[in-house]
Amino acid sequence: MDKLELFFFKRYLKAPKRNFFRFTFVFMVMGIVLSVGILSAGLNLFQGYESNLKSLLLDSFAHISIQSSYGELISEDELATIQKRLAKRGEIVSAIPSMEHPLMAQKGDKIRAITLRAYDFSQEFPYQKYIQDAKGELQSGEVIVGHYLAEELGLGIGDSIELNYPRFDRITPLGIHTAQNKYKIADLYRSGYYESDRSLVISTLKDARALLFLPEGYSRIELRLKDADKAGSFARAYSEVLGHDYIAIPWNLYAESLLRLVAMEKWLIFIVFSFLVLIAGINVISAVSTIIIDKRSEIAVLKSLGASPRSIKRLFAFRVGTVAILSVLIGQAFGALLSWFVEKQSFYSLKGDVYFIDTLGAKITFPNLTVVFLVASFLIFLCVMLPLRQIEKMQIIELIRHKR
Amino acid sequence: MILSAKDLKKTYIDSDQRIEVLTGACLDVAAGDLICITGKSGSGKSTMLHIMGLLDAPDSGELIMEGKKIEAKSPKAPTIRNRDLGFVFQFHYLVEDLTATENVALPLLIAGQSEAKAMARAKELLCILGLSERLKRYPNQLSGGEQQRVSLARALANRPKLVLADEPTGNLDPVHSKEVWDMILSLNKGEFRQTFVIVTHDVEAAQAADRVFELVNGILIPA
Ligand SMILES: Nc1ncnc2c1ncn2[C@@H]1O[C@H](COP(=O)(O)OP(=O)(O)OP(=O)(O)O)[C@@H](O)[C@H]1O
Ligand SMILES: [Mg+2]
C-alpha cells in the first residue's frame, strides 16, 4: 500500500457507513453470503459424514485382526504366545480373541444371512457402547441382535431367534445336515453402521462353539490401536513379528476404498458448490462496475493529479475487497449455522442401505474453513479485479469532458 | 521559458465532420506570468489548456518545459502533472468523500509525502486562501467560490511551476468570482510569484493579466 492507498483506506475505515454499507453492495453481499454459506454447509456435512463413517468403521471393526494363515483356529496356547509377543507394543489398546462365522438366522419363514460374532463375556467386550440396554454380562443361551435385523425378522428383546448352520461337510441321505439352535434375544445392537446393524448377532463363545461343532480356540484376535490411521504399517510389523503362520490384516484393507470414495465425493461437491460463489461473483462484477461509473470523476481527478492507474485500482480493490472478505466470513458463519440446523432437524435422515450410516452430522474443521475462505476469496478477488481493468483504459480527457 | 507550446494542431472528427480546433497555436509562458486566454465558446480554449496540462495529446506540435520536450503519452507525464503543473478545472472536481484539507493533500500524497506532512501543508494553503474555517468541510458543504478556492489550493499543493485554470470563475456569481480573481492576483503578485495561464470569458477580469490572448480560428493572437 502506498501513501495514497493507505490514506484512502483509513478514510474508508473511519466512515464505514459512507464507504462500505452502500446500496450498491447489498446484492453483492447477499450473493456472497448465500453462496459461501451453502458451500461451507455442504462441506461441513460431507466432512461430518466422512468422519462419522470412519469413526463407526473404526469402532465396529478390529483395527488389526490377527488370523491363522491357513484358516485354522487359534488355540489357547497360541493365543498366549501371540499376546506375549505383542505385549511390549505400547500402541495396542486391547487384544480380544473372538469367533466369527457366517450363519443363517430364521424366524418363521423369514431367513436372513448373518454374521455371528462370539466373545468371552467374562473378559472385555468391545461393543458395550452400542448395546441398547446393557443389562450386564451376556449369558449362555442369549444373543445380542442388530436392531435392523431384529426389525426385519419382526423380533424384539425377549423373543427367541433361531440360528442355523448348514453343514456342507455332513451331507446325509436326507440332505444337508443343519445344526440349529434357539436363543433368547437379550439385547439389541445399535451402532449406526447399517451393515452391522442388519447382520450382526453376538453370542457367548461357549454357545458359538457348541453350534459350530468347534473345539476350543478362536478364529481371530481383534487388536485395537491408539492411532487407527497407522494400522497399515503396524500390521506389516506384526506379520513379521508373528511369522508366517499368522497374518495381521489392517482395517483399511477393506474400508480404504470406501473412505477414499467418500473423500472424493466431498471434494467433488466442493468444486460444484464453488461455482455458486462464481455466480455470486457476477454480482461483484456488476457492483464494482457501478462504483467505477459512479466514481469516474474521482478517477479522473486522481489521474490528472498524477496517481497511477495501479494505485487507483487498488483503492477500489481495497474498498470492495474489505466488504467482500467480510461477506465471505459472514457466509462461513451462515454455513456453520446451516449445517448445524441440518444436523438438528428431524424431517430428513439418511437411508442406511444407501449411505452406510443413517445419521446426518456436520463437522467443522480448521483446514476446511481455510480452504473455503481461500477459494471463495480468490474467486471473489478475480471478480473484483476483472472490471477494475477498465480504470487503466479510461482516458482522463474523456472523463473530464463527460461532465459537461 | 517555463513552458513553450509550439505549433499545436488538434482536429476532432465527429461523424464525417472535421472540426479543426487548433491549427498551429503557439504560446510562451515565462516565470511569473499571468496569462489570460479568451475566445468564443467552442473555439478550443479548453482543448489548448488540456494539451498544455498533459491531459490530452495534440495531433502535432510540441511542448517544451524548461528546455525539455514533454508529452502527454510518455510515462513521465503523471509525474510532471503531479509536480510541475497544477490544474483548476471549470467544474471543481473535488473528491466528494474527502474534506477540503484531504482534497488539497491528495497531490502531496501522490508525490509520496507522509500523511502528516501533506495534511499540514494542505491546512497552510487553505489558510492562505482564506478557508481556515472550512478545513473539515466536505465539498457539498462549501459554496461554489469556496470549492474553487479549494481546487486552487490543490493545484498549488506541490508548488508547481505553472498553474493552468480553465474558467475558474465560469460558474460563479460576480461576488464569488471577484473573490477567486483577487486570490489569483495576490498569488501572482505576492511572494509566491505563481505563474498562471487562465482561460476566461470574463474580458474585464482579464485586463488585470500581464498578457491576454484570444483564440481565433485555432491560433492565439494577442488581444
Ligand atoms: N471529443 C471530441 N469530439 C469531437 N469534438 C470535440 C471533442 N472535444 C471537443 N470537441 C469540439 O472541439 C471544439 C472546442 O472545444 P473546447 O472545449 O476546447 O472549446 P472551449 O473554447 O473550451 O469552449 P467553452 O468556452 O464552451 O468551454 C468544440 O467545438 C467541441 O465541440
Ligand atoms: Mg472550455
XYZ file of C-alpha atoms and ligand atoms in Angstrom:
659
model
C 0.000 0.000 0.000
C 1.441 3.364 -0.906
C 0.708 6.647 0.889
C -2.359 7.435 -1.177
C -3.880 3.970 -0.824
C -3.287 3.928 2.895
C -4.795 7.393 3.190
C -7.983 6.383 1.395
C -8.247 3.095 3.222
C -8.043 4.867 6.570
C -10.809 7.222 5.459
C -12.946 4.261 4.446
C -12.467 2.628 7.817
C -13.283 5.880 9.593
C -16.614 6.226 7.834
C -17.697 2.643 7.200
C -21.315 3.614 6.636
C -20.449 6.013 3.884
C -17.968 3.775 2.148
C -18.837 0.158 2.821
C -22.531 -0.164 3.571
C -23.783 1.173 0.318
C -26.804 0.063 -1.587
C -24.593 -0.965 -4.495
C -23.115 -3.630 -2.246
C -26.350 -5.157 -0.967
C -26.824 -7.783 -3.668
C -23.148 -8.468 -3.834
C -23.040 -9.165 -0.092
C -26.185 -11.289 -0.227
C -24.818 -13.351 -3.101
C -21.518 -13.980 -1.381
C -23.086 -14.814 1.982
C -25.552 -17.262 0.444
C -23.126 -18.999 -1.869
C -20.327 -19.237 0.664
C -22.894 -20.393 3.232
C -24.071 -23.231 1.015
C -20.522 -24.121 0.067
C -19.446 -24.347 3.711
C -22.581 -26.161 4.805
C -22.094 -28.719 2.034
C -18.513 -29.250 3.008
C -19.319 -29.393 6.734
C -21.979 -32.043 6.183
C -19.807 -34.115 3.914
C -16.946 -33.810 6.356
C -19.314 -34.898 9.109
C -20.431 -37.848 7.034
C -16.873 -38.834 6.276
C -15.694 -38.675 9.854
C -18.838 -40.354 11.225
C -18.407 -43.151 8.764
C -14.750 -43.509 9.588
C -15.244 -43.498 13.331
C -18.062 -46.036 13.006
C -15.880 -48.229 10.855
C -13.103 -47.939 13.399
C -15.444 -48.706 16.278
C -17.304 -51.549 14.609
C -14.278 -53.445 13.413
C -10.948 -54.508 14.779
C -8.219 -52.123 13.729
C -5.997 -55.099 13.069
C -7.255 -58.630 13.010
C -4.820 -61.495 13.524
C -5.750 -64.773 11.927
C -4.167 -68.070 11.111
C -2.646 -68.084 7.651
C -4.231 -71.491 6.963
C -7.738 -70.657 8.144
C -7.308 -72.714 11.272
C -8.394 -71.794 14.738
C -6.011 -70.139 17.143
C -5.635 -72.281 20.237
C -5.311 -71.008 23.802
C -1.588 -71.786 23.716
C -1.078 -69.896 20.505
C -3.121 -67.003 21.856
C -0.822 -66.844 24.858
C 2.286 -66.779 22.641
C 0.877 -64.107 20.380
C -0.136 -61.995 23.323
C 3.308 -62.371 24.781
C 4.978 -61.342 21.556
C 2.847 -58.265 21.203
C 2.923 -57.430 24.909
C 5.539 -54.710 24.577
C 3.668 -52.903 21.821
C 2.504 -49.739 23.506
C 0.237 -48.740 20.640
C -2.122 -51.659 21.255
C -5.063 -50.717 23.426
C -6.698 -54.116 23.533
C -6.273 -57.591 22.088
C -9.507 -59.553 22.283
C -9.890 -63.089 20.953
C -13.170 -63.812 19.207
C -15.007 -66.157 16.889
C -16.642 -65.032 13.705
C -18.731 -67.146 11.383
C -21.396 -66.581 8.725
C -24.739 -68.199 9.581
C -28.426 -68.039 8.824
C -30.976 -66.564 11.191
C -34.562 -67.627 10.986
C -37.902 -66.621 12.393
C -40.858 -68.478 10.975
C -40.372 -68.393 7.201
C -38.110 -65.337 7.202
C -34.456 -66.135 6.732
C -31.518 -63.750 6.813
C -27.789 -64.223 6.282
C -25.963 -63.035 9.355
C -22.522 -62.834 10.881
C -22.141 -64.449 14.242
C -19.502 -62.973 16.499
C -18.721 -64.543 19.818
C -16.803 -63.156 22.743
C -15.810 -64.256 26.191
C -18.120 -62.036 28.191
C -16.225 -62.575 31.401
C -13.421 -60.702 29.649
C -13.580 -57.465 27.696
C -16.451 -56.908 25.253
C -15.583 -54.206 22.702
C -19.086 -53.123 21.638
C -20.579 -52.347 25.011
C -21.447 -48.787 23.911
C -23.658 -50.000 21.089
C -25.766 -52.194 23.304
C -29.126 -50.649 23.884
C -29.976 -51.700 27.422
C -26.623 -53.013 28.585
C -28.069 -55.276 31.258
C -24.725 -56.780 32.079
C -22.962 -59.940 31.064
C -24.479 -61.992 28.274
C -25.480 -65.430 29.480
C -25.364 -68.731 27.694
C -28.475 -69.176 25.543
C -28.754 -65.452 24.967
C -27.738 -63.351 21.971
C -27.473 -59.689 21.052
C -29.025 -58.908 17.667
C -28.526 -55.958 15.306
C -31.624 -53.778 15.610
C -32.406 -53.677 11.884
C -32.086 -57.448 11.715
C -34.491 -57.796 14.644
C -36.868 -55.394 12.933
C -36.746 -57.256 9.629
C -37.478 -60.529 11.375
C -40.156 -58.915 13.499
C -38.373 -59.646 16.743
C -37.734 -57.713 19.922
C -35.941 -58.131 23.225
C -37.103 -61.282 24.995
C -38.135 -63.055 21.759
C -36.275 -66.083 20.568
C -34.299 -66.350 17.350
C -33.173 -69.462 15.550
C -29.641 -69.730 14.211
C -28.917 -72.306 11.506
C -25.573 -73.717 10.494
C -25.821 -75.668 7.248
C -23.064 -78.272 7.413
C -21.872 -78.940 3.919
C -19.337 -81.367 5.354
C -22.098 -83.596 6.560
C -24.335 -84.433 3.673
C -26.661 -87.284 4.664
C -29.111 -89.210 2.513
C -31.760 -86.856 3.894
C -29.959 -83.772 2.619
C -27.612 -81.257 4.167
C -27.418 -81.675 7.891
C -28.233 -78.425 9.579
C -27.342 -77.673 13.124
C -29.787 -75.328 14.691
C -30.432 -73.751 17.997
C -32.791 -71.263 19.544
C -31.547 -68.287 21.516
C -33.214 -65.631 23.548
C -32.655 -62.059 22.371
C -31.185 -60.363 25.415
C -30.425 -57.046 23.808
C -30.206 -55.055 20.579
C -27.090 -53.779 18.878
C -27.380 -50.249 17.540
C -24.157 -48.785 16.136
C -25.469 -46.579 13.339
C -23.356 -48.502 10.855
C -26.036 -50.026 8.727
C -24.233 -53.177 7.652
C -23.576 -54.264 11.245
C -26.997 -53.266 12.477
C -28.690 -55.504 9.945
C -26.422 -58.555 10.016
C -24.712 -58.904 13.357
C -25.570 -61.473 16.007
C -23.375 -61.666 19.092
C -23.232 -64.677 21.349
C -21.044 -66.167 24.024
C -18.040 -68.212 22.911
C -19.460 -71.315 24.526
C -22.726 -71.175 22.564
C -20.952 -70.434 19.308
C -18.596 -73.341 19.684
C -21.461 -75.661 20.501
C -23.424 -74.542 17.450
C -20.458 -74.717 15.114
C -19.148 -78.015 16.490
C -15.788 -76.474 17.095
C -13.233 -77.326 19.740
C -11.595 -74.738 21.915
C -9.935 -71.895 20.031
C -10.591 -68.592 18.321
C -10.950 -67.587 14.711
C -9.068 -64.345 15.284
C -7.624 -61.823 17.666
C -9.045 -58.317 17.439
C -6.491 -55.600 18.076
C -7.450 -52.012 18.780
C -4.831 -49.305 18.416
C -4.332 -45.869 19.881
C -3.972 -44.496 16.370
C -6.021 -46.458 13.877
C -4.567 -44.491 10.968
C -1.271 -46.300 11.489
C -2.895 -49.739 11.286
C -1.309 -50.474 7.910
C 2.287 -50.123 8.975
C 1.719 -51.809 12.340
C 0.002 -54.748 10.642
C 3.073 -55.228 8.464
C 5.296 -55.121 11.538
C 3.135 -57.657 13.428
C 3.100 -60.047 10.476
C 6.867 -60.030 10.634
C 6.993 -60.487 14.408
C 4.493 -63.365 14.363
C 5.980 -65.281 11.447
C 4.116 -66.708 8.500
C 1.744 -68.874 10.486
C -0.328 -65.772 11.106
C -1.444 -62.788 9.136
C -2.280 -59.354 10.515
C -4.994 -57.627 8.487
C -5.448 -53.872 8.963
C -8.987 -52.443 8.904
C -8.345 -50.150 5.995
C -7.679 -53.041 3.682
C -11.441 -53.248 3.339
C -12.574 -49.741 4.198
C -9.969 -47.633 2.479
C -11.552 -47.592 -0.956
C -14.900 -46.667 0.592
C -13.388 -43.804 2.553
C -11.454 -42.636 -0.490
C -14.650 -42.597 -2.481
C -16.388 -40.562 0.200
C -13.492 -38.100 0.368
C -13.512 -37.767 -3.397
C -17.252 -37.108 -3.392
C -16.683 -34.469 -0.751
C -14.241 -32.557 -2.941
C -16.446 -33.044 -5.966
C -19.312 -31.399 -4.093
C -16.929 -28.674 -3.043
C -15.953 -27.948 -6.638
C -19.574 -27.950 -7.791
C -20.616 -25.603 -4.992
C -17.655 -23.355 -5.731
C -19.436 -22.449 -8.939
C -22.137 -20.889 -6.771
C -19.501 -18.490 -5.492
C -18.580 -17.732 -9.075
C -22.221 -16.928 -9.800
C -22.191 -14.611 -6.794
C -19.111 -13.165 -8.440
C -21.317 -11.819 -11.218
C -22.942 -9.543 -8.644
C -19.493 -8.491 -7.551
C -18.551 -7.600 -11.113
C -21.676 -5.513 -11.502
C -21.191 -3.795 -8.134
C -17.608 -2.892 -8.998
C -18.620 -1.660 -12.455
C -21.302 0.507 -10.879
C -18.845 2.054 -8.456
C -16.374 2.755 -11.235
C -19.022 4.584 -13.252
C -20.203 6.324 -10.103
C -16.725 7.468 -9.259
C -15.371 8.252 -12.690
C -14.862 11.927 -11.914
C -12.906 10.903 -8.831
C -10.841 8.606 -11.040
C -10.274 11.487 -13.476
C -9.134 13.799 -10.685
C -6.726 11.262 -9.245
C -5.318 10.511 -12.676
C -4.947 14.198 -13.522
C -3.119 14.706 -10.242
C -0.636 12.056 -11.313
C -1.869 8.956 -9.453
C -1.015 5.717 -11.261
C -3.871 3.564 -12.573
C -2.464 0.724 -10.494
C -2.816 2.755 -7.363
C -6.355 3.830 -8.235
C -7.289 0.244 -9.000
C -6.043 -0.817 -5.618
C -8.059 1.881 -3.894
C -11.197 0.341 -5.308
C -9.986 -3.181 -4.722
C -9.376 -2.479 -1.025
C -12.746 -0.905 -0.663
C -14.774 -3.630 -2.352
C -12.386 -6.303 -1.104
C -12.995 -5.394 2.534
C -16.739 -5.768 2.057
C -16.259 -8.988 0.101
C -13.948 -10.590 2.665
C -16.367 -9.677 5.435
C -19.163 -11.239 3.405
C -17.151 -14.417 2.951
C -16.635 -14.626 6.724
C -20.317 -13.984 7.382
C -21.086 -16.612 4.745
C -18.924 -19.116 6.584
C -20.742 -18.379 9.834
C -24.023 -18.760 7.983
C -22.807 -22.087 6.600
C -21.970 -23.305 10.095
C -25.465 -22.319 11.207
C -26.993 -24.015 8.188
C -25.164 -27.291 8.764
C -25.983 -27.154 12.462
C -29.626 -26.798 11.524
C -29.484 -29.738 9.115
C -27.865 -31.810 11.839
C -30.518 -30.939 14.403
C -33.569 -31.205 12.162
C -35.577 -34.411 12.074
C -37.502 -34.194 8.798
C -34.839 -35.927 6.832
C -32.406 -38.683 7.651
C -30.047 -40.734 5.521
C -31.054 -44.093 4.118
C -28.689 -46.551 5.752
C -28.776 -49.049 2.899
C -27.500 -46.355 0.516
C -25.209 -44.295 2.702
C -23.954 -46.952 5.187
C -24.886 -44.748 8.131
C -28.223 -43.236 8.979
C -27.434 -40.051 10.869
C -26.550 -36.715 9.326
C -23.800 -34.929 11.145
C -21.804 -31.805 10.411
C -18.187 -31.355 11.211
C -16.348 -28.061 11.010
C -12.622 -28.415 10.699
C -9.998 -25.720 10.571
C -8.471 -26.911 7.277
C -11.916 -26.873 5.652
C -12.627 -23.373 6.933
C -9.322 -22.263 5.494
C -9.939 -23.931 2.149
C -13.403 -22.383 1.810
C -12.065 -18.975 2.803
C -9.161 -19.107 0.380
C -11.115 -20.491 -2.551
C -14.054 -18.103 -2.079
C -11.782 -15.109 -1.537
C -9.762 -15.996 -4.600
C -12.820 -16.312 -6.834
C -14.269 -13.064 -5.500
C -10.895 -11.391 -5.905
C -10.869 -12.317 -9.587
C -14.349 -10.862 -9.953
C -13.240 -7.632 -8.277
C -10.145 -7.257 -10.419
C -11.840 -8.020 -13.717
C -13.901 -4.803 -14.023
C -11.134 -2.738 -12.440
C -9.102 -3.171 -15.599
C -11.395 -0.547 -17.114
C -9.663 2.068 -14.989
C -6.472 1.666 -16.961
C -8.259 2.262 -20.243
C -10.192 5.309 -19.063
C -8.838 8.491 -20.618
C -8.693 11.494 -18.335
C -9.797 13.828 -21.065
C -12.939 11.853 -21.815
C -13.811 11.720 -18.150
C -13.344 15.454 -17.739
C -15.326 16.311 -20.853
C -18.061 13.889 -19.810
C -19.378 16.075 -17.049
C -20.302 18.920 -19.392
C 10.659 29.768 -20.544
C 8.699 27.613 -18.192
C 6.545 26.198 -20.937
C 6.501 26.749 -24.682
C 3.682 25.471 -26.849
C 4.834 25.242 -30.457
C 2.505 24.993 -33.416
C -0.163 22.909 -31.680
C -2.687 21.310 -34.001
C -5.766 19.361 -32.999
C -8.588 18.154 -35.170
C -11.665 16.271 -33.996
C -13.559 14.065 -36.359
C -17.173 13.998 -35.366
C -19.357 11.878 -37.676
C -17.660 12.697 -41.006
C -17.213 16.300 -39.931
C -13.687 17.602 -39.339
C -13.531 20.144 -36.548
C -10.181 21.929 -36.747
C -9.921 23.221 -33.225
C -6.246 24.155 -33.079
C -4.427 24.989 -36.310
C -0.998 25.977 -35.068
C -1.372 27.640 -31.701
C 1.795 28.912 -30.013
C 2.316 30.243 -26.514
C 5.385 31.021 -24.430
C 4.969 31.167 -20.693
C 7.694 32.816 -18.630
C 8.160 32.568 -14.859
C 5.856 34.917 -13.010
C 3.497 35.400 -15.958
C -0.213 35.824 -15.563
C -1.617 34.972 -18.977
C -5.280 35.014 -19.919
C -6.809 33.226 -22.887
C -10.216 34.344 -24.086
C -12.298 33.309 -27.043
C -15.720 32.317 -28.202
C -17.371 29.252 -26.838
C -16.213 26.221 -28.770
C -13.106 28.000 -30.049
C -10.819 25.460 -28.423
C -9.670 27.135 -25.212
C -10.167 24.066 -23.057
C -8.505 21.917 -25.688
C -5.467 24.193 -25.648
C -5.266 24.124 -21.880
C -5.716 20.342 -21.651
C -2.873 19.876 -24.108
C -0.639 22.240 -22.159
C -1.557 20.376 -18.965
C -0.609 16.996 -20.474
C -4.182 15.800 -20.096
C -4.607 15.444 -23.842
C -2.230 14.924 -26.750
C -2.055 17.237 -29.799
C -2.103 15.826 -33.331
C 1.125 17.696 -33.999
C 3.281 20.381 -32.468
C 5.268 20.152 -29.298
C 5.529 21.260 -25.711
C 8.850 22.279 -24.218
C 9.157 22.584 -20.459
C 12.364 24.322 -19.380
C 14.163 23.120 -22.459
C 12.840 19.558 -22.390
C 10.206 18.144 -24.640
C 7.219 16.745 -22.707
C 4.402 14.551 -23.953
C 1.033 13.503 -22.538
C 1.591 9.894 -23.533
C 5.055 9.499 -22.039
C 5.400 7.528 -18.820
C 6.796 10.655 -17.168
C 3.590 12.612 -17.781
C 1.873 11.648 -14.478
C 4.904 12.813 -12.510
C 5.053 16.107 -14.428
C 1.337 16.647 -13.852
C 1.856 15.940 -10.191
C 4.969 18.061 -9.544
C 5.292 20.752 -12.193
C 1.753 21.521 -13.237
C -1.386 22.421 -11.323
C -4.796 22.254 -12.918
C -8.016 24.004 -11.927
C -10.975 22.596 -13.809
C -14.001 24.509 -14.955
C -16.053 22.232 -12.754
C -14.487 21.785 -9.394
C -13.803 18.089 -9.488
C -13.192 17.741 -5.796
C -13.362 14.249 -4.347
C -16.733 14.183 -2.605
C -15.771 11.673 0.066
C -12.865 13.776 1.282
C -12.796 17.002 3.276
C -11.307 20.234 1.908
C -7.975 19.572 3.622
C -7.872 15.971 2.448
C -8.575 17.058 -1.118
C -5.700 19.502 -1.037
C -3.438 16.829 0.454
C -4.017 14.467 -2.486
C -1.234 15.692 -4.835
C 1.182 15.646 -1.907
C 0.257 12.064 -1.013
C 0.545 11.018 -4.644
C 4.010 12.593 -4.619
C 4.823 10.265 -1.740
C 4.769 12.638 1.200
C 3.711 11.400 4.602
C 0.107 11.933 5.596
C 1.054 14.221 8.480
C 3.196 16.468 6.268
C 0.626 16.501 3.484
C -2.194 17.454 5.826
C -0.118 20.193 7.460
C 0.786 21.705 4.096
C -2.854 21.433 2.954
C -4.044 23.344 6.019
C -1.423 26.002 5.485
C -2.534 26.512 1.887
C -6.218 26.639 2.758
C -5.461 29.272 5.397
C -3.571 31.347 2.834
C -6.621 31.120 0.572
C -8.830 32.287 3.432
C -10.502 28.964 4.142
C -9.225 28.390 7.671
C -12.808 27.995 8.869
C -13.640 25.370 6.257
C -10.854 22.834 6.698
C -13.038 19.894 7.692
C -15.978 20.586 5.394
C -16.908 18.202 2.631
C -17.247 19.675 -0.887
C -21.040 19.618 -0.760
C -20.867 21.774 2.380
C -18.926 24.509 0.572
C -20.084 27.338 -1.702
C -19.023 27.365 -5.351
C -16.371 30.007 -4.714
C -15.042 28.117 -1.744
C -14.898 24.910 -3.746
C -12.995 26.682 -6.489
C -10.541 28.076 -3.950
C -10.031 24.560 -2.589
C -9.305 23.474 -6.185
C -6.827 26.307 -6.457
C -5.154 25.237 -3.215
C -4.953 21.683 -4.542
C -3.356 22.933 -7.772
C -0.781 24.829 -5.705
C -0.013 21.994 -3.307
C 3.229 20.734 -4.854
C 4.473 24.275 -5.643
C 4.066 23.733 -9.396
C 5.931 25.775 -11.966
C 2.682 26.589 -13.696
C -0.999 26.579 -12.766
C -3.472 26.113 -15.583
C -7.028 27.186 -14.807
C -9.995 26.556 -17.095
C -12.652 29.181 -16.422
C -12.096 29.062 -12.667
C -14.862 31.620 -12.197
C -17.095 30.438 -15.001
C -19.814 29.092 -12.730
C -19.606 31.742 -10.045
C -21.659 34.850 -9.355
C -19.806 38.201 -9.580
C -19.087 38.364 -5.843
C -17.536 34.907 -5.626
C -15.901 35.442 -8.963
C -14.068 38.514 -7.681
C -13.033 36.576 -4.575
C -11.268 33.962 -6.714
C -9.727 36.526 -9.077
C -8.331 38.513 -6.155
C -6.816 35.344 -4.830
C -5.185 34.543 -8.150
C -3.828 38.074 -8.464
C -2.376 38.101 -4.999
C -0.748 34.709 -5.572
C 0.762 36.012 -8.782
C 1.892 39.388 -7.500
C 2.696 38.376 -3.921
C 5.641 36.462 -2.552
C 4.695 33.262 -4.409
C 5.142 34.842 -7.864
C 2.982 31.956 -9.035
C 2.767 31.594 -12.827
C -0.749 31.228 -14.247
C -2.377 30.538 -17.586
C -6.079 31.191 -17.230
C -8.888 30.623 -19.665
C -11.745 33.024 -19.098
C -14.808 34.553 -20.649
C -14.534 37.481 -18.326
C -12.837 40.084 -20.528
C -12.928 42.687 -17.775
C -11.170 40.493 -15.284
C -8.660 39.564 -17.955
C -7.485 43.170 -18.045
C -5.600 42.513 -14.825
C -3.413 39.994 -16.626
C 0.087 40.730 -17.921
C -0.777 39.329 -21.317
C -4.115 38.489 -22.870
C -4.636 36.260 -25.915
C -7.680 35.490 -27.927
C -8.162 32.128 -29.561
C -9.408 32.720 -33.072
C -9.502 30.161 -35.880
C -7.279 27.824 -33.964
C -4.447 30.217 -33.183
C -3.675 32.545 -30.288
C -3.463 36.218 -31.133
C -2.538 38.945 -28.633
C -5.637 40.909 -27.705
N -14.033 14.540 -28.198
C -14.496 15.423 -29.074
N -15.033 15.033 -30.242
C -15.490 15.906 -31.139
N -15.464 17.205 -30.960
C -14.951 17.686 -29.827
C -14.431 16.819 -28.827
N -13.962 17.573 -27.806
C -14.193 18.860 -28.150
N -14.773 18.929 -29.346
C -15.125 20.167 -30.082
O -13.985 20.976 -30.151
C -14.333 22.310 -30.041
C -13.504 23.001 -28.983
O -13.892 22.555 -27.717
P -13.373 23.233 -26.387
O -13.989 22.536 -25.244
O -11.896 23.307 -26.417
O -13.984 24.693 -26.515
P -13.938 25.896 -25.468
O -13.312 27.050 -26.161
O -13.336 25.451 -24.202
O -15.477 26.176 -25.260
P -16.229 26.695 -23.947
O -15.924 28.147 -23.844
O -17.656 26.440 -24.223
O -15.710 25.902 -22.790
C -15.816 22.347 -29.781
O -16.479 22.650 -30.979
C -16.138 20.946 -29.328
O -17.443 20.633 -29.736
Mg -13.936 25.179 -22.253
